[in-house]
Amino acid sequence: MHKNFAIIGCGRIGCRHAEQIIQWANVKAVCDIVPAKADELAAFYNATPYYRLEDLLLAEQNLDAVSICTPNGLHATHTIKSLGSGINVLCEKPLCLSVIEGNAMIAAAKNAGKKLFVVKQNRYNPPVIFLKKLLSENKLGNIFSFQINCFWNRPAEYYTGWKGTKELDGGTLFTQFSHFIDLLYWLLGDVDAVKKITANKAHPAIEFEDCGMVLFNMKNGAIGSMNYTVNSFEKNMEGSFTIFAEKGTIKIGGQYLNELEYFTVAEMKAPMLKKGNRANGYGFYQGSMSNHDKVYENLVKALDDEQHLFASAEEGLKTVEIIERIYQSL
């Protein structure tokens, strides 16, 4: 039997979720404080529109999960309310904007006896899956150092409404590059120490940095750096993760961590990996890889099977914790 989902937030990412939900489940209800957005999405999927989350949660009694696609700063409030109504939650990245909020979200899930998941779609990129397997099998030996490059473009017109505000957006590492921080933790483990330099060079209207550099000491002994910007001229340039290790050097690159650019590993030939999905298109800019099909395929399985692996709230919280440490560092 098809499961029933509701979508909270009917903007671009909410529409992206709806496109994939219908491959595996029903879009039963949608909600947005802008009635026209809710009405349009509801009409397209024959769903019921709501304009207040409280009304949706009160009226819809047969939901298997709610997908939170609202601004970053509202994720915690909307997630906790949904869990409190006895509904499982899939929250878009970032999970939230502070460790305090994240702990409250996880506590709400435990108190309700429900599941809380977070979207980490870049984990499904074929080169990322391949690198994770190599590391899990210790094919690279000791990890010496790494380099993460995030060279994207976000023009001034991107920052309208909530985007660019500390309260609802949070910062460039939360909105643009939290997936890279997630992969750092997922691939190489926890951070021991961190230092940062940030600046705002080209976006005077926003309340935080548009570029930065971060130095990491990892608990596994590796050192590394992250260089990020939304000032790449006219278009996204690169999203890459390079690892220098005892038995090999690997660079996952392309614009969106979607290509195996360099591979020299002891006693191994470069693999022929299947092509990944296209990037998310949002009109005048592009986002990360569009792997929400795999997100929902695995989510439906995880709702029924406690043992099925899926990005957990605890993993989402780890990303928030690392970003919080970066921003608080000198």
Short mmCIF file of C-alpha atoms in Angstrom, two decimals:
data_model
loop_
_atom_site.label_atom_id
_atom_site.label_comp_id
_atom_site.label_asym_id
_atom_site.label_seq_id
_atom_site.Cartn_x
_atom_site.Cartn_y
_atom_site.Cartn_z
CA MET A 1 0.00 0.00 0.00
CA HIS A 2 1.29 3.47 -0.91
CA LYS A 3 2.33 5.64 1.99
CA ASN A 4 0.94 9.15 2.52
CA PHE A 5 3.25 12.14 2.74
CA ALA A 6 2.73 15.83 3.45
CA ILE A 7 5.07 18.59 2.29
CA ILE A 8 5.64 21.64 4.47
CA GLY A 9 6.98 24.48 2.33
CA CYS A 10 5.96 24.70 -1.33
CA GLY A 11 8.94 26.53 -2.79
CA ARG A 12 11.43 25.14 -5.28
CA ILE A 13 12.76 22.43 -3.01
CA GLY A 14 9.25 21.44 -1.95
CA CYS A 15 8.35 20.95 -5.61
CA ARG A 16 11.51 18.85 -6.04
CA HIS A 17 10.38 16.62 -3.18
CA ALA A 18 6.88 16.24 -4.63
CA GLU A 19 8.30 15.06 -7.96
CA GLN A 20 10.08 12.20 -6.19
CA ILE A 21 7.50 11.34 -3.54
CA ILE A 22 5.00 10.29 -6.20
CA GLN A 23 7.43 7.64 -7.43
CA TRP A 24 7.08 5.86 -4.09
CA ALA A 25 4.12 7.33 -2.18
CA ASN A 26 1.18 9.76 -2.27
CA VAL A 27 1.40 13.52 -1.82
CA LYS A 28 -1.61 13.71 0.47
CA ALA A 29 -1.30 17.29 1.73
CA VAL A 30 0.83 20.39 1.28
CA CYS A 31 1.28 23.52 3.36
CA ASP A 32 2.65 27.01 2.77
CA ILE A 33 1.95 30.38 4.36
CA VAL A 34 1.64 31.77 0.81
CA PRO A 35 -1.75 30.34 -0.22
CA ALA A 36 -1.06 30.56 -3.96
CA LYS A 37 2.01 28.29 -3.60
CA ALA A 38 0.10 25.71 -1.58
CA ASP A 39 -2.87 25.81 -3.96
CA GLU A 40 -0.70 25.38 -7.06
CA LEU A 41 1.26 22.42 -5.72
CA ALA A 42 -1.87 20.79 -4.27
CA ALA A 43 -3.75 21.09 -7.56
CA PHE A 44 -0.91 19.47 -9.50
CA TYR A 45 -0.78 16.41 -7.22
CA ASN A 46 -4.45 16.26 -6.22
CA ALA A 47 -3.49 16.99 -2.63
CA THR A 48 -5.19 19.04 0.08
CA PRO A 49 -3.72 22.55 0.58
CA TYR A 50 -3.20 24.10 4.00
CA TYR A 51 -1.85 27.51 4.99
CA ARG A 52 -1.00 26.74 8.63
CA LEU A 53 0.98 23.73 9.80
CA GLU A 54 -1.27 23.40 12.84
CA ASP A 55 -4.35 23.03 10.61
CA LEU A 56 -2.69 20.32 8.54
CA LEU A 57 -1.57 18.34 11.56
CA LEU A 58 -5.04 18.55 13.10
CA ALA A 59 -6.92 17.53 9.95
CA GLU A 60 -4.67 14.85 8.44
CA GLN A 61 -4.91 11.66 10.46
CA ASN A 62 -3.30 9.14 8.11
CA LEU A 63 0.14 10.53 7.30
CA ASP A 64 3.18 8.28 7.29
CA ALA A 65 5.68 11.14 7.09
CA VAL A 66 6.05 14.88 6.71
CA SER A 67 8.77 16.42 4.52
CA ILE A 68 10.06 19.71 5.95
CA CYS A 69 11.05 22.03 3.07
CA THR A 70 10.81 25.39 4.82
CA PRO A 71 13.60 27.93 5.51
CA ASN A 72 16.52 26.60 7.57
CA GLY A 73 15.64 28.57 10.67
CA LEU A 74 12.14 27.03 10.81
CA HIS A 75 13.21 23.39 10.51
CA ALA A 76 13.34 22.81 14.25
CA THR A 77 9.92 24.32 15.02
CA HIS A 78 8.16 22.56 12.16
CA THR A 79 9.86 19.24 12.87
CA ILE A 80 9.05 19.27 16.58
CA LYS A 81 5.38 20.15 15.92
CA SER A 82 5.08 17.35 13.37
CA LEU A 83 6.72 14.77 15.61
CA GLY A 84 4.48 15.90 18.47
CA SER A 85 1.49 15.01 16.31
CA GLY A 86 2.80 11.48 15.93
CA ILE A 87 4.20 11.72 12.40
CA ASN A 88 7.63 10.65 11.12
CA VAL A 89 9.70 13.49 9.65
CA LEU A 90 12.15 13.90 6.78
CA CYS A 91 13.92 17.25 7.20
CA GLU A 92 15.78 18.99 4.41
CA LYS A 93 19.35 20.05 5.06
CA PRO A 94 20.54 21.54 7.26
CA LEU A 95 18.77 19.74 10.09
CA CYS A 96 18.68 23.06 11.97
CA LEU A 97 20.89 26.05 12.79
CA SER A 98 22.19 25.12 16.26
CA VAL A 99 23.10 22.11 18.36
CA ILE A 100 20.53 23.19 20.95
CA GLU A 101 17.78 23.01 18.32
CA GLY A 102 19.05 19.67 17.04
CA ASN A 103 19.04 18.09 20.48
CA ALA A 104 15.46 19.29 20.98
CA MET A 105 14.44 17.74 17.64
CA ILE A 106 16.02 14.38 18.51
CA ALA A 107 14.39 14.45 21.94
CA ALA A 108 11.01 15.16 20.33
CA ALA A 109 11.41 12.13 18.06
CA LYS A 110 12.26 9.87 21.01
CA ASN A 111 9.38 11.21 23.09
CA ALA A 112 6.94 10.61 20.24
CA GLY A 113 8.37 7.21 19.35
CA LYS A 114 8.78 8.41 15.75
CA LYS A 115 11.62 8.57 13.24
CA LEU A 116 13.49 11.71 12.24
CA PHE A 117 15.58 11.63 9.07
CA VAL A 118 17.63 14.27 7.26
CA VAL A 119 18.29 14.70 3.53
CA LYS A 120 21.91 13.91 2.57
CA GLN A 121 21.54 13.34 -1.15
CA ASN A 122 25.22 13.73 -2.08
CA ARG A 123 25.96 10.45 -0.33
CA TYR A 124 24.30 8.78 -3.32
CA ASN A 125 26.71 10.22 -5.92
CA PRO A 126 28.47 7.22 -7.56
CA PRO A 127 32.03 8.50 -6.89
CA VAL A 128 31.15 9.23 -3.25
CA ILE A 129 29.73 5.72 -2.78
CA PHE A 130 32.92 4.30 -4.32
CA LEU A 131 35.21 6.36 -2.06
CA LYS A 132 33.20 5.41 1.03
CA LYS A 133 33.68 1.73 0.14
CA LEU A 134 37.44 2.18 -0.31
CA LEU A 135 37.73 3.87 3.06
CA SER A 136 35.53 1.28 4.78
CA GLU A 137 37.76 -1.48 3.41
CA ASN A 138 40.94 0.45 4.37
CA LYS A 139 42.20 0.33 0.78
CA LEU A 140 43.91 3.72 1.16
CA GLY A 141 45.74 3.09 4.42
CA ASN A 142 46.46 6.08 6.65
CA ILE A 143 44.81 9.33 5.54
CA PHE A 144 47.43 12.09 5.50
CA SER A 145 45.54 15.17 4.29
CA PHE A 146 42.58 16.38 2.26
CA GLN A 147 41.31 19.39 0.33
CA ILE A 148 37.67 20.40 -0.13
CA ASN A 149 36.82 23.03 -2.77
CA CYS A 150 33.36 24.59 -3.02
CA PHE A 151 33.41 27.19 -5.80
CA TRP A 152 29.83 28.18 -6.61
CA ASN A 153 27.96 31.21 -7.85
CA ARG A 154 25.04 32.89 -6.12
CA PRO A 155 24.10 36.27 -7.65
CA ALA A 156 22.60 39.11 -5.63
CA GLU A 157 19.08 38.27 -6.84
CA TYR A 158 19.35 34.83 -5.21
CA TYR A 159 19.28 36.47 -1.79
CA THR A 160 15.64 37.51 -1.51
CA GLY A 161 13.25 36.98 1.37
CA TRP A 162 14.75 34.74 4.06
CA LYS A 163 17.94 33.91 2.17
CA GLY A 164 20.91 35.91 3.37
CA THR A 165 19.55 36.39 6.92
CA LYS A 166 21.25 34.91 9.95
CA GLU A 167 17.89 34.07 11.55
CA LEU A 168 16.42 31.94 8.75
CA ASP A 169 19.37 31.15 6.46
CA GLY A 170 22.21 30.85 8.98
CA GLY A 171 25.22 31.21 6.69
CA THR A 172 26.86 29.93 3.53
CA LEU A 173 28.08 26.74 5.20
CA PHE A 174 24.52 25.90 6.25
CA THR A 175 22.67 26.65 3.02
CA GLN A 176 25.20 26.00 0.24
CA PHE A 177 27.85 23.71 1.64
CA SER A 178 26.47 21.64 4.52
CA HIS A 179 26.60 18.59 2.23
CA PHE A 180 30.39 18.94 2.02
CA ILE A 181 30.66 19.07 5.81
CA ASP A 182 28.44 16.00 6.01
CA LEU A 183 30.71 14.12 3.62
CA LEU A 184 33.79 15.18 5.58
CA TYR A 185 32.30 13.57 8.70
CA TRP A 186 30.84 10.56 6.86
CA LEU A 187 34.10 9.76 5.07
CA LEU A 188 36.82 10.78 7.53
CA GLY A 189 35.19 10.88 10.94
CA ASP A 190 35.01 13.60 13.56
CA VAL A 191 36.86 16.90 13.76
CA ASP A 192 39.40 17.51 16.53
CA ALA A 193 40.20 21.21 15.98
CA VAL A 194 39.23 23.87 13.48
CA LYS A 195 40.19 27.42 12.44
CA LYS A 196 38.53 29.71 9.92
CA ILE A 197 38.86 32.95 7.96
CA THR A 198 35.68 34.35 6.40
CA ALA A 199 34.72 37.52 4.53
CA ASN A 200 31.90 39.10 2.57
CA LYS A 201 33.35 40.46 -0.67
CA ALA A 202 30.49 40.78 -3.11
CA HIS A 203 27.12 40.58 -1.31
CA PRO A 204 26.67 43.66 0.89
CA ALA A 205 22.97 42.95 1.40
CA ILE A 206 23.47 39.64 3.24
CA GLU A 207 24.23 39.20 6.94
CA PHE A 208 27.14 36.73 6.74
CA GLU A 209 30.14 35.63 4.68
CA ASP A 210 30.17 34.86 0.96
CA CYS A 211 33.61 33.19 1.06
CA GLY A 212 35.89 31.50 3.53
CA MET A 213 38.75 29.13 4.30
CA VAL A 214 38.78 26.50 7.04
CA LEU A 215 41.64 24.43 8.48
CA PHE A 216 40.89 21.06 10.08
CA ASN A 217 42.69 18.68 12.41
CA MET A 218 40.78 15.41 12.31
CA LYS A 219 40.57 12.87 15.13
CA ASN A 220 42.01 10.24 12.79
CA GLY A 221 45.20 12.33 12.47
CA ALA A 222 44.53 13.79 9.02
CA ILE A 223 44.85 17.51 8.36
CA GLY A 224 42.95 19.36 5.69
CA SER A 225 41.38 22.52 4.39
CA MET A 226 38.14 23.75 2.87
CA ASN A 227 38.04 26.70 0.50
CA TYR A 228 34.53 27.92 -0.29
CA THR A 229 32.86 30.80 -2.11
CA VAL A 230 29.63 31.81 -3.82
CA ASN A 231 31.58 34.34 -5.90
CA SER A 232 32.63 32.10 -8.79
CA PHE A 233 32.10 34.36 -11.81
CA GLU A 234 28.75 33.81 -13.57
CA LYS A 235 28.38 30.09 -12.79
CA ASN A 236 29.28 27.24 -10.46
CA MET A 237 32.85 26.10 -11.06
CA GLU A 238 33.72 23.16 -8.82
CA GLY A 239 32.70 20.99 -5.92
CA SER A 240 35.55 18.65 -5.05
CA PHE A 241 37.01 16.44 -2.33
CA THR A 242 40.65 15.29 -2.64
CA ILE A 243 42.26 12.76 -0.30
CA PHE A 244 46.01 12.13 -0.02
CA ALA A 245 46.67 8.82 1.70
CA GLU A 246 49.32 6.19 2.35
CA LYS A 247 48.23 4.00 -0.56
CA GLY A 248 46.67 6.44 -2.98
CA THR A 249 45.37 9.83 -4.08
CA ILE A 250 41.77 10.38 -5.14
CA LYS A 251 39.89 13.47 -6.27
CA ILE A 252 36.13 13.53 -6.61
CA GLY A 253 35.29 16.65 -8.58
CA GLY A 254 33.15 18.13 -11.30
CA GLN A 255 30.79 20.92 -10.33
CA TYR A 256 28.89 18.79 -7.84
CA LEU A 257 31.11 15.97 -6.54
CA ASN A 258 29.87 13.91 -9.48
CA GLU A 259 33.08 12.91 -11.30
CA LEU A 260 36.09 10.79 -10.39
CA GLU A 261 38.70 13.28 -11.62
CA TYR A 262 41.90 11.67 -10.35
CA PHE A 263 42.60 8.12 -9.22
CA THR A 264 45.99 6.64 -8.38
CA VAL A 265 45.70 3.85 -5.86
CA ALA A 266 48.08 0.98 -5.14
CA GLU A 267 47.20 -2.23 -6.97
CA MET A 268 43.94 -0.83 -8.34
CA LYS A 269 42.74 0.41 -11.70
CA ALA A 270 40.40 3.37 -12.01
CA PRO A 271 36.81 2.07 -12.00
CA MET A 272 34.16 2.73 -14.61
CA LEU A 273 31.44 4.32 -12.49
CA LYS A 274 27.87 4.79 -13.62
CA LYS A 275 26.83 8.34 -14.42
CA GLY A 276 25.10 10.20 -11.62
CA ASN A 277 21.94 12.30 -11.75
CA ARG A 278 21.93 15.84 -13.11
CA ALA A 279 22.28 18.81 -10.79
CA ASN A 280 19.25 20.49 -9.29
CA GLY A 281 18.17 23.34 -11.55
CA TYR A 282 16.56 26.40 -9.94
CA GLY A 283 16.21 28.84 -12.81
CA PHE A 284 19.11 31.28 -12.67
CA TYR A 285 21.33 29.09 -10.48
CA GLN A 286 22.06 25.41 -9.88
CA GLY A 287 22.28 23.47 -6.66
CA SER A 288 23.77 20.12 -5.70
CA MET A 289 23.12 16.75 -7.28
CA SER A 290 19.49 15.77 -7.73
CA ASN A 291 19.43 12.48 -5.85
CA HIS A 292 16.08 12.94 -4.13
CA ASP A 293 14.82 9.89 -6.04
CA LYS A 294 17.27 7.76 -4.06
CA VAL A 295 16.43 9.66 -0.86
CA TYR A 296 12.77 8.66 -1.12
CA GLU A 297 13.43 5.13 -2.33
CA ASN A 298 15.49 4.56 0.81
CA LEU A 299 13.18 6.55 3.08
CA VAL A 300 10.18 4.36 2.25
CA LYS A 301 12.28 1.28 3.08
CA ALA A 302 13.59 2.84 6.30
CA LEU A 303 10.08 3.67 7.52
CA ASP A 304 9.28 -0.05 7.48
CA ASP A 305 12.67 -1.50 8.41
CA GLU A 306 14.54 -0.37 11.50
CA GLN A 307 17.74 -1.90 10.11
CA HIS A 308 17.67 -0.08 6.76
CA LEU A 309 20.45 2.50 6.68
CA PHE A 310 19.46 6.12 6.18
CA ALA A 311 20.94 9.46 7.20
CA SER A 312 19.79 9.87 10.78
CA ALA A 313 19.02 12.96 12.80
CA GLU A 314 22.16 12.28 14.83
CA GLU A 315 24.27 12.46 11.66
CA GLY A 316 22.49 15.64 10.62
CA LEU A 317 23.21 17.09 14.04
CA LYS A 318 26.91 16.26 13.66
CA THR A 319 27.03 18.43 10.54
CA VAL A 320 25.39 21.29 12.44
CA GLU A 321 27.84 20.85 15.32
CA ILE A 322 30.86 21.06 13.01
CA ILE A 323 29.51 24.13 11.20
CA GLU A 324 28.77 25.77 14.55
CA ARG A 325 32.35 25.09 15.64
CA ILE A 326 33.70 26.56 12.39
CA TYR A 327 31.71 29.77 12.79
CA GLN A 328 32.73 30.10 16.44
CA SER A 329 36.42 29.50 15.72
CA LEU A 330 39.10 32.16 15.27
#
